[in-house]
Coordinates of C-alpha atoms in Angstrom, one line a residue:
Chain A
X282 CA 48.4 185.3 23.9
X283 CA 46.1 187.3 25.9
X284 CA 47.1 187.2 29.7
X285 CA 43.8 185.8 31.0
X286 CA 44.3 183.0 28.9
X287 CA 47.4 182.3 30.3
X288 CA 46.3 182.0 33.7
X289 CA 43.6 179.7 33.3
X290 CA 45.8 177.4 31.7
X291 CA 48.2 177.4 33.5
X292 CA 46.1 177.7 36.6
X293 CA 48.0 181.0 38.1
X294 CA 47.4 182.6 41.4
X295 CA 46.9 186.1 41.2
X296 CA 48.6 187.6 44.1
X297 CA 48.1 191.3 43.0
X298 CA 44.9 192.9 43.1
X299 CA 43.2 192.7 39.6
X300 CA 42.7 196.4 38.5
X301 CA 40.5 196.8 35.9
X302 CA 42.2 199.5 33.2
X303 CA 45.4 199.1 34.8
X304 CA 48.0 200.3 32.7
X305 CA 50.4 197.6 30.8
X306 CA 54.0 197.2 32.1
X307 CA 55.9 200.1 33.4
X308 CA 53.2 201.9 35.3
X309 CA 52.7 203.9 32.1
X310 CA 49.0 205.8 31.6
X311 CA 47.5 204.3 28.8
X312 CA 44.3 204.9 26.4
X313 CA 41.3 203.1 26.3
X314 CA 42.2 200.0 25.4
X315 CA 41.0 196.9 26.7
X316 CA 44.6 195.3 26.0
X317 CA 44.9 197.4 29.1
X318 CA 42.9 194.9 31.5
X319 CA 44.1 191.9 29.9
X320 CA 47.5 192.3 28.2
X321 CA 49.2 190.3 24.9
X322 CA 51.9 188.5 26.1
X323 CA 54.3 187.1 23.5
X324 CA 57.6 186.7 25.0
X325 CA 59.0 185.4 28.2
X326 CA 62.3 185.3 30.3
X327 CA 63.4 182.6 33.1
X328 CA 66.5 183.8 35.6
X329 CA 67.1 184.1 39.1
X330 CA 69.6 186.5 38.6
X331 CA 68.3 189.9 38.3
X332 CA 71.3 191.7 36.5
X333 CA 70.3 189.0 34.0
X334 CA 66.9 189.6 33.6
X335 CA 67.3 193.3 33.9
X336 CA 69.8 192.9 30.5
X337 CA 68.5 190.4 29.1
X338 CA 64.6 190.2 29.5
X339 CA 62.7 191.0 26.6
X340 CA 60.1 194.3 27.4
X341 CA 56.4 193.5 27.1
X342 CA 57.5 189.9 28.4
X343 CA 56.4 187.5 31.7
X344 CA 59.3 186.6 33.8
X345 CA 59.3 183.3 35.7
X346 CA 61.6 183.2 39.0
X347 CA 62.4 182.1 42.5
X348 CA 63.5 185.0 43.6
X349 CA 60.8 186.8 45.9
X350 CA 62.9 190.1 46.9
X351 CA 61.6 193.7 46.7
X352 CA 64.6 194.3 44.2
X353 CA 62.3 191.7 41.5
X354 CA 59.9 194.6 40.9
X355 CA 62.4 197.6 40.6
X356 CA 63.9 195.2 38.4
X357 CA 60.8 193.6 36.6
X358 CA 60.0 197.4 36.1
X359 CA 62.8 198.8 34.6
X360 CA 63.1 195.8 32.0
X361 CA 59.7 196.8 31.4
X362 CA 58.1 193.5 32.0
X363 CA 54.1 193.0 32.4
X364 CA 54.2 189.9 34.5
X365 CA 55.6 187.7 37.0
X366 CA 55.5 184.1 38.1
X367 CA 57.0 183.2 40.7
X368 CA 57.9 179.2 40.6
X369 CA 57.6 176.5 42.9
X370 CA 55.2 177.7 45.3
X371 CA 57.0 180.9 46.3
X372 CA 55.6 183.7 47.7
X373 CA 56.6 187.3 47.9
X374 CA 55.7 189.4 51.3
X375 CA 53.0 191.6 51.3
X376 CA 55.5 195.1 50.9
X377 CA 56.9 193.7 47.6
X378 CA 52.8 192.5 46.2
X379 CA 52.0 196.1 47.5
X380 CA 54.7 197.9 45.4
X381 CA 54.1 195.5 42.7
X382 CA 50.5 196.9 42.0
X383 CA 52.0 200.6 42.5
X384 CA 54.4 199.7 39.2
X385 CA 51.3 198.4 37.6
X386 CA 53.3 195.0 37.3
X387 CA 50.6 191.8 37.7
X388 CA 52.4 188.9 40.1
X389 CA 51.4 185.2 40.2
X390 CA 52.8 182.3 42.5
X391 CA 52.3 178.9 40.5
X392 CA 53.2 175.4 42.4
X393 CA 54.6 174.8 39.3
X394 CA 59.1 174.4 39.0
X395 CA 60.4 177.0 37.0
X396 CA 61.4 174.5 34.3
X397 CA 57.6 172.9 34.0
X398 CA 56.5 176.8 34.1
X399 CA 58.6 178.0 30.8
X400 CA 57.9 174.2 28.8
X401 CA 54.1 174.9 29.2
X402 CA 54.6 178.4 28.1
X403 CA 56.5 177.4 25.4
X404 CA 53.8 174.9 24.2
X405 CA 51.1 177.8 24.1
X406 CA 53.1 180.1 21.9
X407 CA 55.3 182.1 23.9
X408 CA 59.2 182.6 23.2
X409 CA 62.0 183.8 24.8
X410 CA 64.1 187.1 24.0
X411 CA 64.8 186.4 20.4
X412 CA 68.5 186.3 20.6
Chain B
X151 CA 91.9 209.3 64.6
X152 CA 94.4 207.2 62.4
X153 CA 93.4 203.5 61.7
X154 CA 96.9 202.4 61.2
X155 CA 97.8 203.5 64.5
X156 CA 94.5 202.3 66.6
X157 CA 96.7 199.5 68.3
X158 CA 97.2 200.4 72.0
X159 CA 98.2 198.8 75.6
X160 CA 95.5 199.8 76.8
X161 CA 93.1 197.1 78.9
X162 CA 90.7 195.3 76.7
X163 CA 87.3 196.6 77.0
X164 CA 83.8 195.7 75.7
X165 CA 82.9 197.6 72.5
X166 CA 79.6 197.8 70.8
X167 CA 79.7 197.9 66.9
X168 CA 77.1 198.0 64.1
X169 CA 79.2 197.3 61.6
X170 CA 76.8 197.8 58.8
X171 CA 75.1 200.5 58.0
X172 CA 73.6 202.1 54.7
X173 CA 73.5 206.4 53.9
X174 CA 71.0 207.6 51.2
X175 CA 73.5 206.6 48.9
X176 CA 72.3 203.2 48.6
X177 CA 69.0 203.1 46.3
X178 CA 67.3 201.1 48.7
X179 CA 67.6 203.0 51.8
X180 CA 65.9 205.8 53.4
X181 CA 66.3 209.6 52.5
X182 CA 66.8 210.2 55.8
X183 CA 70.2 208.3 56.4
X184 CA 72.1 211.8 56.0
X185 CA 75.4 211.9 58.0
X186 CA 74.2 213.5 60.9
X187 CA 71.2 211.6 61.8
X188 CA 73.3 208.2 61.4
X189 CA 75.4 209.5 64.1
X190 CA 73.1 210.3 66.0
X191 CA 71.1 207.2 65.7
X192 CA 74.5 205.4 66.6
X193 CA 75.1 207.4 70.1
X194 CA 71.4 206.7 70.8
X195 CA 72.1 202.9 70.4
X196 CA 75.2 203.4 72.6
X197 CA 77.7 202.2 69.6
X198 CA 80.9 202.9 69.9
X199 CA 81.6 201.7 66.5
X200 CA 79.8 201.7 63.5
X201 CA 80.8 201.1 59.7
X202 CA 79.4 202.7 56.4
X203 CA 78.5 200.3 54.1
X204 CA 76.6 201.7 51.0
X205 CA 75.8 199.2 47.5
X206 CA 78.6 199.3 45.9
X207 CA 80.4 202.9 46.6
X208 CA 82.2 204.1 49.7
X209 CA 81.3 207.8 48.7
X210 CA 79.7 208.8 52.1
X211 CA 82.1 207.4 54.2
X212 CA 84.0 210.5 54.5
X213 CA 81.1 212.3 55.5
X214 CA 80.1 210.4 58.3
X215 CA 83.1 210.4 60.0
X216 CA 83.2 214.2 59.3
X217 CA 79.8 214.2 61.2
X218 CA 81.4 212.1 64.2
X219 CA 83.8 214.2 64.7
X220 CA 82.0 217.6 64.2
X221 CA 79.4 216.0 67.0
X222 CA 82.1 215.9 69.4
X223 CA 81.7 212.4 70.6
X224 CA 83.5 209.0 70.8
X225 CA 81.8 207.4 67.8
X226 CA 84.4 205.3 65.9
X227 CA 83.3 204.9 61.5
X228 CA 85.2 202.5 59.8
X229 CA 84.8 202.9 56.0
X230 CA 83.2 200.3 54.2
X231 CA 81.3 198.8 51.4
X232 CA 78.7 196.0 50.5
X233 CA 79.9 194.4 47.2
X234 CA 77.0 192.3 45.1
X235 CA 79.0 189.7 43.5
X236 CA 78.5 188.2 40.0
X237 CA 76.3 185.6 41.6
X238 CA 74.5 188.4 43.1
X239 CA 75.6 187.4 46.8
X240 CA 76.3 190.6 49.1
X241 CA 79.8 191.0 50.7
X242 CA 80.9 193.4 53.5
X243 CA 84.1 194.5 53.3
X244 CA 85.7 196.9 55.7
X245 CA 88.6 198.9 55.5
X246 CA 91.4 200.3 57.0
X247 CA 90.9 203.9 55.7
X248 CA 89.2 206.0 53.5
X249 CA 91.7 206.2 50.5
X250 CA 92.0 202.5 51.1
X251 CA 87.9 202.3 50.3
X252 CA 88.0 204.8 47.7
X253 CA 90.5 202.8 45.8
X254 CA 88.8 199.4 46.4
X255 CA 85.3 201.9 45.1
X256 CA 86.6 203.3 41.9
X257 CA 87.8 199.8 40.8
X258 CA 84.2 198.2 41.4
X259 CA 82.5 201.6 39.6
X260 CA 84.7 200.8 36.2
X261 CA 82.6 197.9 36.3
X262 CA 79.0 199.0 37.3
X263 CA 76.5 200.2 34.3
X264 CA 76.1 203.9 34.0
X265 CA 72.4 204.7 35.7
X266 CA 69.1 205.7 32.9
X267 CA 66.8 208.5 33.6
X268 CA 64.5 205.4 34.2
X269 CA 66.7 203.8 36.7
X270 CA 65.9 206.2 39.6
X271 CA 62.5 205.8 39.6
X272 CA 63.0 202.2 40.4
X273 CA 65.5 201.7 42.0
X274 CA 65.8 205.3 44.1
X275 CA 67.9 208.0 44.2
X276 CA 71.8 207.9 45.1
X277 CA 72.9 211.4 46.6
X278 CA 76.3 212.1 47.7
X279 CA 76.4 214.0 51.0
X280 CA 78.2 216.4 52.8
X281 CA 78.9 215.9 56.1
X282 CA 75.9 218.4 57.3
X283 CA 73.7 215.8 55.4
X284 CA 73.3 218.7 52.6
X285 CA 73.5 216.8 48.5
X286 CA 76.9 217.2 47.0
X287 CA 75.5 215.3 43.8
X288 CA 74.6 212.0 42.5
X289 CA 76.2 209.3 41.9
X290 CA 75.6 208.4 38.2
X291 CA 76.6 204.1 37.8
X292 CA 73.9 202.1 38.8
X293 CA 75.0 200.9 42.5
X294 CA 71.8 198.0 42.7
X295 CA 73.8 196.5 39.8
X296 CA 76.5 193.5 39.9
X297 CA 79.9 193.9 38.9
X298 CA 81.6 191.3 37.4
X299 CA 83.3 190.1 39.7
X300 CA 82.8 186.0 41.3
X301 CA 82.8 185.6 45.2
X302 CA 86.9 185.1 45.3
X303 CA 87.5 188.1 43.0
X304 CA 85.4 190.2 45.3
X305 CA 87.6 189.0 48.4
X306 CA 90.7 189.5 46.7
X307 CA 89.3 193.1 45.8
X308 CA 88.8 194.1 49.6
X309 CA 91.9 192.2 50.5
X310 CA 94.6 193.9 47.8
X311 CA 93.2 196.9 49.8
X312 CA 94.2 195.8 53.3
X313 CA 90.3 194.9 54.2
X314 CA 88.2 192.2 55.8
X315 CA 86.1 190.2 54.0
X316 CA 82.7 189.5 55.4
X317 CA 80.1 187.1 54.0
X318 CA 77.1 189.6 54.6
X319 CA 73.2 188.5 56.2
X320 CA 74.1 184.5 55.5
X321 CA 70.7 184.2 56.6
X322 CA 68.8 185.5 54.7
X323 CA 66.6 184.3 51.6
X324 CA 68.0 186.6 49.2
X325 CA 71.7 188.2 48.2
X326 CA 73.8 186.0 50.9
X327 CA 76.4 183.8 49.4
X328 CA 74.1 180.6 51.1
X329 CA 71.3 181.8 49.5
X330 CA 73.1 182.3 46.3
X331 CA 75.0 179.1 45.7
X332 CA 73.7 176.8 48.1
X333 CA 76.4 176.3 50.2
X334 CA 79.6 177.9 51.7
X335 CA 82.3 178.8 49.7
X336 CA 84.7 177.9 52.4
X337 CA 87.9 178.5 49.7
X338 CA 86.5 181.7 48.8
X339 CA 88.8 183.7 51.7
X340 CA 86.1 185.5 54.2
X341 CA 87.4 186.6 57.0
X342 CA 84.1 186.4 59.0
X343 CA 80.5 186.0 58.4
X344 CA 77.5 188.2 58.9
X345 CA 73.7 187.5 60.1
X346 CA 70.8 189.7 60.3
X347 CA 68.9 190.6 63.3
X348 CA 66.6 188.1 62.7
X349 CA 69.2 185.6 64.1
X350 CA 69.7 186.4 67.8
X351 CA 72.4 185.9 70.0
X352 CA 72.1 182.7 71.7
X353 CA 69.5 181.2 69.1
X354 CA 70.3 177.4 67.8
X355 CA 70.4 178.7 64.1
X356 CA 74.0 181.1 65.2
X357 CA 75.9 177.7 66.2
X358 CA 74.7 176.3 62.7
X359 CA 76.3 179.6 60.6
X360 CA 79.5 179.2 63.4
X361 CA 79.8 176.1 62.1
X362 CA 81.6 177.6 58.8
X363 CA 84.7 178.2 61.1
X364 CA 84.7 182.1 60.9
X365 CA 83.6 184.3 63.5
X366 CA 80.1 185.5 63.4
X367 CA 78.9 189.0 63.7
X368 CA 75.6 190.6 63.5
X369 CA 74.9 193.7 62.0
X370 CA 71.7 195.9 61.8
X371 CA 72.0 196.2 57.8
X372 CA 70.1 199.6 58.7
X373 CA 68.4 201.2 55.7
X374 CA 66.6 203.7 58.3
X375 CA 67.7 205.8 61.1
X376 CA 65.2 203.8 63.1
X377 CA 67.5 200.5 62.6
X378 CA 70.5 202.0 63.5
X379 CA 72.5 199.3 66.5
X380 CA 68.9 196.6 66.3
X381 CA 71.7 194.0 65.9
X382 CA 75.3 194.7 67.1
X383 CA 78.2 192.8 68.2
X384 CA 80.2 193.3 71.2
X385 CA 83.9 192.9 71.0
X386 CA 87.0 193.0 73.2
X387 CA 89.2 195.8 72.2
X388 CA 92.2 197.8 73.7
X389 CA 90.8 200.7 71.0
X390 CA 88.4 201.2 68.9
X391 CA 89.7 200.6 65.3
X392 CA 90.3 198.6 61.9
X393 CA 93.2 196.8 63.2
X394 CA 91.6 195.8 66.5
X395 CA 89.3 194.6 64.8
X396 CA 91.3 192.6 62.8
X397 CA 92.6 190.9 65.6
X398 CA 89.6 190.5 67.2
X399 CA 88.3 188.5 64.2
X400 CA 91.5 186.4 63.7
X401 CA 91.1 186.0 68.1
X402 CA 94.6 187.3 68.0
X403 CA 96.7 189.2 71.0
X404 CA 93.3 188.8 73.4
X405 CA 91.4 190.4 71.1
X406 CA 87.9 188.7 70.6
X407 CA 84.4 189.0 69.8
X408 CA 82.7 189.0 73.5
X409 CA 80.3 186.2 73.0
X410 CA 79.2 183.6 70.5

């Protein structure tokens, strides 16, 4: 599912700046592609635990956690993630959006629990790491 | 000077320590904490103590007390570490010496995940230094990583060494064992807890993380030379050493922690 389509669903606040061409996941340069803008997302991951996610997450995928820290994009980064939620109303501080948009990595806050987050992404299609 | 043999008669006397401090070998923290300019931050800030307390690896410890020394002043560095649990809660442990450290450091690195290429780039670079700050090499497990090792096994890890067990920034949102699981783990074994500098002497919220029974000290967590002794603790010592310290945290033989 195409991320846009996600967020008006599921009525996400975008807290990174929307870049249009901004590379997917990873800060990697890309083509031309306007998968680019407005990514596929097919899998997802839900853990407060980073050494978790950074194991276990699958790449390509949109995490969904509490956790707010700076450590959440280094993290999200190296597992190769394109997207974060961050459940139940939280908010990162402004350093950790800032770095966020450096990596390339799109955030969103949701008032949304993290439980109610992953069931409605469930419902439109996207599954967890496969194992 | 020998840790084992800091006890003196001497009168007790107000110390200022910082007893945790990061070098460049910690991912997270500025290039710029080389050996030299950490002691040098620390005389600025009038410590008399300070402790080096990297993610996960004691490796710079040496160095910094190399740099002490070779600055010819009165600065005191404990060896230390900060331990990320399995639950991903931070722990200071401090210890009585540097073999003592290492040992506790090379059990915890068996347990850590080798670093990627990939891994620096997020997570920043981990240089072992030589005392003039200059890069001996780098360290190659990933030192933002958890070991696998709960809250109690972390304790008794530091402890089997001869250290003290400090749960580290209690206050804090993220990587302090309240954040973490919610509550205190009062069978777990600390020895004393931590806050940041965002919980100042005096303040209401010090008497609520007092109320855990330990003795509370505050620490700078410095990441930059800048931070260096923002939060400190004073303490009543005949000397300036792991053992008074010790007894300062267990309030033992006069020894104390000067206020709160």
């Amino acid at each position: 599912m195409r991320l846009q389509e996600l967020v008006n669903v599921l009525a996400l606040e975008e807290l990174t700046p929307h870049i249009p061409g901004r590379a997917p996941g990873g800060g990697q340069a890309g083509g031309a592609d306007d998968r680019q803008d407005d990514p596929d997302i097919t899998r997802g991951y839900a853990s407060d635990l980073l050494s978790d996610v950074l194991a276990n997450a699958p790449t390509g995928g949109v995490l969904v956690t509490l956790q707010v820290h700076l450590n959440v994009i280094a993290v999200a980064g190296h597992a190769g993630l394109q997207a974060v939620i961050f459940s139940s109303g939280r908010r990162p501080e402004a350093d950790v959006i800032a770095k966020a948009a450096e990596e390339g990595l799109i955030l969103f806050s949701s008032p949304a629990d993290t439980f109610e987050l992953t069931g409605r992404l469930y419902q439109l299609g996207i599954r967890g790491s496969g194992a | 000077m020998s840790a084992r043999t800091d006890t003196t008669d001497r009168p007790l006397r107000s110390y200022r320590a910082d007893l945790h401090i990061h070098t460049a070998l910690s991912p997270c923290a500025s290039e710029r904490m080389t050996p030299p300019a950490i002691v040098a931050a620390a005389t600025k800030a009038q410590l008399d103590i300070i402790a080096i307390s990297d993610h996960n690896s004691a490796g710079n410890v040496a160095a910094v007390q190399q740099a002490a020394k070779a600055a010819g002043n009165n600065l005191t560095v404990l060896p230390g570490m900060e331990i990320t649990s399995v639950e991903e809660a931070h722990v200071l442990g401090l210890f009585p010496d540097v073999a003592a450290a290492t040992d506790a450091a090379e059990e915890l690195r068996a347990l850590l995940p080798p670093a990627d290429p990939d891994y620096y780039a997020h997570f920043g670079e981990q240089p072992l230094l030589e005392s003039s700050g200059h890069t001996l090499g780098m360290e190659t497990v990933a030192l933002s990583a958890a070991a696998s090792l709960d809250l109690s096994e972390t304790v008794e890890l530091i402890h089997s060494r001869g250290g003290l067990a400090i749960a580290a920034h209690i206050d804090r949102k993220a990587f302090g064992v309240l954040s973490q699981l919610g509550f205190f783990p009062a069978d777990a074994g600390f020895d004393a807890v931590e806050v940041s500098r965002n919980v100042p002497a005096g303040s209401p919220r010090r008497e609520q993380y007092a109320a855990h029974g330990l003795p509370v000290i505050s620490s700078s967590d410095s990441h930059y030379p800048e931070e260096v002794g923002l939060a400190a603790t004073e303490l009543r010592l005949a000397g300036p050493g792991f053992v008074e310290l010790s007894l300062a945290l267990a309030g033992a033989q006069g020894r104390c922690l000067a206020h709160a």
